Amino acid sequence: IILKKAVGVIGVEKASIMLYDDKSKHLHIIAAYGIDLSEEDLRRINVVPGEGVSGKVFATGEHVIVEDSENTMFPELSHIDRGDKKKSFSSMPMRYKRKSFLSVPMIFSPMNLEKRVMGVINMTDKKTSDMFTSGDLRLLSSIASQAAVALYNIRLIEEVKDAERVKREMEIAQQIQMGLLPNQPPKLPGLEL
């Protein structure tokens, strides 16, 4: 939903949202628009923080506008993990139509205390011109900030749900264990339990 709204407002043909996964320590595409790859190929794209445009944007928390890509492809697609095989970006069917692309960090800053980069929004092939403007950058940065807040809230809700599920499971386990014990100790002549 976030990506579709951003694509409509900025007016681009291709875009993606990449989120950082704490377990794998990589950025992964969670939403894509206009990219000619299967969902399976999109899921296999892993970007190491600090590498490629998206990785650098994520690591630094600073946006990047590339004004002249010379009809190259997304750097993030340079290697798609296919098990033992790596597929080079030169064999990918996706190329820029325009010369520029925009990559903006999704930053969440609770009460302006700490800055946490959650992911990156990438856009290319602007419909109305060859270059992205400073207005496009401000608008996408605002969308990215709001998206980061929404995604952070979703993660918090999921953590609360997981904690509630664990609590319920512990209560059920306690009920089962208590059900295995007699309500009162057995009465045996000559013994006090």
mmCIF file with all atom_site columns, C-alpha atoms in Angstrom, residues 80-170:
data_model
loop_
_atom_site.group_PDB
_atom_site.id
_atom_site.type_symbol
_atom_site.label_atom_id
_atom_site.label_alt_id
_atom_site.label_comp_id
_atom_site.label_asym_id
_atom_site.label_entity_id
_atom_site.label_seq_id
_atom_site.pdbx_PDB_ins_code
_atom_site.Cartn_x
_atom_site.Cartn_y
_atom_site.Cartn_z
_atom_site.occupancy
_atom_site.B_iso_or_equiv
_atom_site.pdbx_formal_charge
_atom_site.auth_seq_id
_atom_site.auth_comp_id
_atom_site.auth_asym_id
_atom_site.auth_atom_id
_atom_site.pdbx_PDB_model_num
ATOM 1  C CA . ILE A 1 80  ? 20.646 -12.830 -6.852  1.00 0.00 ? 80  ILE A CA 1
ATOM 2  C CA . ASP A 1 81  ? 21.301 -15.752 -4.585  1.00 0.00 ? 81  ASP A CA 1
ATOM 3  C CA . ARG A 1 82  ? 20.122 -18.956 -6.249  1.00 0.00 ? 82  ARG A CA 1
ATOM 4  C CA . GLY A 1 83  ? 21.591 -21.465 -3.857  1.00 0.00 ? 83  GLY A CA 1
ATOM 5  C CA . ASP A 1 84  ? 25.053 -22.300 -5.191  1.00 0.00 ? 84  ASP A CA 1
ATOM 6  C CA . LYS A 1 85  ? 24.613 -20.106 -8.277  1.00 0.00 ? 85  LYS A CA 1
ATOM 7  C CA . LYS A 1 86  ? 24.803 -16.335 -8.504  1.00 0.00 ? 86  LYS A CA 1
ATOM 8  C CA . LYS A 1 87  ? 23.057 -14.628 -11.399 1.00 0.00 ? 87  LYS A CA 1
ATOM 9  C CA . SER A 1 88  ? 24.822 -11.536 -12.689 1.00 0.00 ? 88  SER A CA 1
ATOM 10 C CA . PHE A 1 89  ? 22.862 -8.336  -13.131 1.00 0.00 ? 89  PHE A CA 1
ATOM 11 C CA . SER A 1 90  ? 24.016 -8.166  -16.761 1.00 0.00 ? 90  SER A CA 1
ATOM 12 C CA . SER A 1 91  ? 21.657 -11.023 -17.555 1.00 0.00 ? 91  SER A CA 1
ATOM 13 C CA . MET A 1 92  ? 18.672 -9.367  -15.852 1.00 0.00 ? 92  MET A CA 1
ATOM 14 C CA . PRO A 1 93  ? 15.930 -7.979  -18.097 1.00 0.00 ? 93  PRO A CA 1
ATOM 15 C CA . MET A 1 94  ? 15.412 -4.814  -16.048 1.00 0.00 ? 94  MET A CA 1
ATOM 16 C CA . ARG A 1 95  ? 17.084 -1.628  -17.255 1.00 0.00 ? 95  ARG A CA 1
ATOM 17 C CA . TYR A 1 96  ? 16.500 2.013   -16.534 1.00 0.00 ? 96  TYR A CA 1
ATOM 18 C CA . LYS A 1 97  ? 14.550 3.984   -19.105 1.00 0.00 ? 97  LYS A CA 1
ATOM 19 C CA . ARG A 1 98  ? 15.628 7.253   -17.528 1.00 0.00 ? 98  ARG A CA 1
ATOM 20 C CA . LYS A 1 99  ? 19.029 8.361   -16.350 1.00 0.00 ? 99  LYS A CA 1
ATOM 21 C CA . SER A 1 100 ? 18.346 8.925   -12.667 1.00 0.00 ? 100 SER A CA 1
ATOM 22 C CA . PHE A 1 101 ? 17.125 7.092   -9.616  1.00 0.00 ? 101 PHE A CA 1
ATOM 23 C CA . LEU A 1 102 ? 16.354 8.005   -6.042  1.00 0.00 ? 102 LEU A CA 1
ATOM 24 C CA . SER A 1 103 ? 17.030 6.031   -2.870  1.00 0.00 ? 103 SER A CA 1
ATOM 25 C CA . VAL A 1 104 ? 15.719 7.277   0.492   1.00 0.00 ? 104 VAL A CA 1
ATOM 26 C CA . PRO A 1 105 ? 16.189 5.750   3.976   1.00 0.00 ? 105 PRO A CA 1
ATOM 27 C CA . MET A 1 106 ? 13.157 4.807   6.058   1.00 0.00 ? 106 MET A CA 1
ATOM 28 C CA . ILE A 1 107 ? 14.087 6.386   9.391   1.00 0.00 ? 107 ILE A CA 1
ATOM 29 C CA . PHE A 1 108 ? 12.206 5.955   12.644  1.00 0.00 ? 108 PHE A CA 1
ATOM 30 C CA . SER A 1 109 ? 13.160 8.295   15.443  1.00 0.00 ? 109 SER A CA 1
ATOM 31 C CA . PRO A 1 110 ? 11.051 7.775   18.581  1.00 0.00 ? 110 PRO A CA 1
ATOM 32 C CA . MET A 1 111 ? 10.760 11.109  20.393  1.00 0.00 ? 111 MET A CA 1
ATOM 33 C CA . ASN A 1 112 ? 13.809 12.250  18.412  1.00 0.00 ? 112 ASN A CA 1
ATOM 34 C CA . LEU A 1 113 ? 16.064 10.323  20.788  1.00 0.00 ? 113 LEU A CA 1
ATOM 35 C CA . GLU A 1 114 ? 17.608 7.709   18.545  1.00 0.00 ? 114 GLU A CA 1
ATOM 36 C CA . LYS A 1 115 ? 17.684 7.359   14.799  1.00 0.00 ? 115 LYS A CA 1
ATOM 37 C CA . ARG A 1 116 ? 16.822 3.883   13.550  1.00 0.00 ? 116 ARG A CA 1
ATOM 38 C CA . VAL A 1 117 ? 16.988 3.125   9.817   1.00 0.00 ? 117 VAL A CA 1
ATOM 39 C CA . MET A 1 118 ? 14.487 0.373   9.077   1.00 0.00 ? 118 MET A CA 1
ATOM 40 C CA . GLY A 1 119 ? 14.942 0.111   5.326   1.00 0.00 ? 119 GLY A CA 1
ATOM 41 C CA . VAL A 1 120 ? 15.130 1.948   2.013   1.00 0.00 ? 120 VAL A CA 1
ATOM 42 C CA . ILE A 1 121 ? 12.707 3.084   -0.693  1.00 0.00 ? 121 ILE A CA 1
ATOM 43 C CA . ASN A 1 122 ? 14.148 3.062   -4.224  1.00 0.00 ? 122 ASN A CA 1
ATOM 44 C CA . MET A 1 123 ? 12.594 4.711   -7.299  1.00 0.00 ? 123 MET A CA 1
ATOM 45 C CA . THR A 1 124 ? 13.543 5.039   -10.948 1.00 0.00 ? 124 THR A CA 1
ATOM 46 C CA . ASP A 1 125 ? 12.047 5.806   -14.366 1.00 0.00 ? 125 ASP A CA 1
ATOM 47 C CA . LYS A 1 126 ? 10.216 8.989   -13.478 1.00 0.00 ? 126 LYS A CA 1
ATOM 48 C CA . LYS A 1 127 ? 7.345  9.467   -15.920 1.00 0.00 ? 127 LYS A CA 1
ATOM 49 C CA . THR A 1 128 ? 7.410  13.259  -16.278 1.00 0.00 ? 128 THR A CA 1
ATOM 50 C CA . SER A 1 129 ? 11.149 13.975  -16.641 1.00 0.00 ? 129 SER A CA 1
ATOM 51 C CA . ASP A 1 130 ? 14.597 12.430  -16.703 1.00 0.00 ? 130 ASP A CA 1
ATOM 52 C CA . MET A 1 131 ? 15.648 13.723  -13.284 1.00 0.00 ? 131 MET A CA 1
ATOM 53 C CA . PHE A 1 132 ? 14.262 13.618  -9.766  1.00 0.00 ? 132 PHE A CA 1
ATOM 54 C CA . THR A 1 133 ? 13.790 17.025  -8.139  1.00 0.00 ? 133 THR A CA 1
ATOM 55 C CA . SER A 1 134 ? 14.410 18.252  -4.605  1.00 0.00 ? 134 SER A CA 1
ATOM 56 C CA . GLY A 1 135 ? 10.611 18.293  -4.232  1.00 0.00 ? 135 GLY A CA 1
ATOM 57 C CA . ASP A 1 136 ? 10.523 14.581  -5.113  1.00 0.00 ? 136 ASP A CA 1
ATOM 58 C CA . LEU A 1 137 ? 13.202 13.968  -2.507  1.00 0.00 ? 137 LEU A CA 1
ATOM 59 C CA . ARG A 1 138 ? 11.339 15.874  0.231   1.00 0.00 ? 138 ARG A CA 1
ATOM 60 C CA . LEU A 1 139 ? 8.068  14.133  -0.602  1.00 0.00 ? 139 LEU A CA 1
ATOM 61 C CA . LEU A 1 140 ? 9.602  10.646  -0.689  1.00 0.00 ? 140 LEU A CA 1
ATOM 62 C CA . SER A 1 141 ? 11.531 11.351  2.535   1.00 0.00 ? 141 SER A CA 1
ATOM 63 C CA . SER A 1 142 ? 8.271  12.313  4.229   1.00 0.00 ? 142 SER A CA 1
ATOM 64 C CA . ILE A 1 143 ? 6.543  9.173   2.936   1.00 0.00 ? 143 ILE A CA 1
ATOM 65 C CA . ALA A 1 144 ? 9.518  7.065   4.047   1.00 0.00 ? 144 ALA A CA 1
ATOM 66 C CA . SER A 1 145 ? 9.402  8.531   7.568   1.00 0.00 ? 145 SER A CA 1
ATOM 67 C CA . GLN A 1 146 ? 5.683  7.859   7.905   1.00 0.00 ? 146 GLN A CA 1
ATOM 68 C CA . ALA A 1 147 ? 6.155  4.346   6.525   1.00 0.00 ? 147 ALA A CA 1
ATOM 69 C CA . ALA A 1 148 ? 8.947  3.698   9.045   1.00 0.00 ? 148 ALA A CA 1
ATOM 70 C CA . VAL A 1 149 ? 6.664  4.722   11.920  1.00 0.00 ? 149 VAL A CA 1
ATOM 71 C CA . ALA A 1 150 ? 3.870  2.480   10.612  1.00 0.00 ? 150 ALA A CA 1
ATOM 72 C CA . LEU A 1 151 ? 6.225  -0.488  10.173  1.00 0.00 ? 151 LEU A CA 1
ATOM 73 C CA . TYR A 1 152 ? 7.727  0.045   13.624  1.00 0.00 ? 152 TYR A CA 1
ATOM 74 C CA . ASN A 1 153 ? 4.231  0.042   15.136  1.00 0.00 ? 153 ASN A CA 1
ATOM 75 C CA . ILE A 1 154 ? 3.388  -3.148  13.250  1.00 0.00 ? 154 ILE A CA 1
ATOM 76 C CA . ARG A 1 155 ? 6.517  -4.811  14.641  1.00 0.00 ? 155 ARG A CA 1
ATOM 77 C CA . LEU A 1 156 ? 5.595  -3.731  18.167  1.00 0.00 ? 156 LEU A CA 1
ATOM 78 C CA . ILE A 1 157 ? 2.091  -5.143  17.755  1.00 0.00 ? 157 ILE A CA 1
ATOM 79 C CA . GLU A 1 158 ? 3.543  -8.428  16.482  1.00 0.00 ? 158 GLU A CA 1
ATOM 80 C CA . GLU A 1 159 ? 5.890  -8.591  19.495  1.00 0.00 ? 159 GLU A CA 1
ATOM 81 C CA . VAL A 1 160 ? 2.960  -8.001  21.873  1.00 0.00 ? 160 VAL A CA 1
ATOM 82 C CA . LYS A 1 161 ? 0.924  -10.691 20.104  1.00 0.00 ? 161 LYS A CA 1
ATOM 83 C CA . ASP A 1 162 ? 3.863  -13.111 20.357  1.00 0.00 ? 162 ASP A CA 1
ATOM 84 C CA . ALA A 1 163 ? 4.267  -12.338 24.060  1.00 0.00 ? 163 ALA A CA 1
ATOM 85 C CA . GLU A 1 164 ? 0.537  -12.883 24.635  1.00 0.00 ? 164 GLU A CA 1
ATOM 86 C CA . ARG A 1 165 ? 0.677  -16.170 22.726  1.00 0.00 ? 165 ARG A CA 1
ATOM 87 C CA . VAL A 1 166 ? 3.612  -17.380 24.846  1.00 0.00 ? 166 VAL A CA 1
ATOM 88 C CA . LYS A 1 167 ? 1.788  -16.318 28.018  1.00 0.00 ? 167 LYS A CA 1
ATOM 89 C CA . ARG A 1 168 ? -1.338 -18.264 26.951  1.00 0.00 ? 168 ARG A CA 1
ATOM 90 C CA . GLU A 1 169 ? 0.761  -21.316 26.129  1.00 0.00 ? 169 GLU A CA 1
ATOM 91 C CA . MET A 1 170 ? 2.411  -21.140 29.552  1.00 0.00 ? 170 MET A CA 1
#
